[in-house]
């Protein structure tokens, strides 16, 4: 079999099949969500650009959880603070990096 160009009628059939597959939203969703990645995609993390309000909200929630954890000594408040605090710091760091870019 040669690796040359397909005959015109076969190329038209192939193009029609590709168009029909592109229009199938259910298939597209299955193909996108069905992929198993061996490693997490870190490019999404490095391109994260938080808004100022997001950072302010994360920091306010973190401080409120810290105060609640100190006052009540409840493990749930302490563990929630431990989960939210690094996210707030990361968002703050990315915001500062965005502001200092030339």
mmCIF file of C-alpha atoms in Angstrom, residues 1-2 7 15 31 39 42 62 64 85:
data_model
loop_
_atom_site.group_PDB
_atom_site.id
_atom_site.type_symbol
_atom_site.label_atom_id
_atom_site.label_comp_id
_atom_site.label_asym_id
_atom_site.label_seq_id
_atom_site.Cartn_x
_atom_site.Cartn_y
_atom_site.Cartn_z
ATOM 1 C CA UNK A 1 0.000 0.000 0.000
ATOM 2 C CA UNK A 2 1.353 3.398 -0.881
ATOM 3 C CA UNK A 7 -8.546 9.295 -3.965
ATOM 4 C CA UNK A 15 -13.659 14.509 5.824
ATOM 5 C CA UNK A 31 -12.205 11.431 25.098
ATOM 6 C CA UNK A 39 1.945 12.660 35.923
ATOM 7 C CA UNK A 42 2.196 21.216 36.082
ATOM 8 C CA UNK A 62 -6.965 31.506 56.445
ATOM 9 C CA UNK A 64 -10.201 33.362 60.417
ATOM 10 C CA UNK A 85 -2.953 28.386 54.194
#
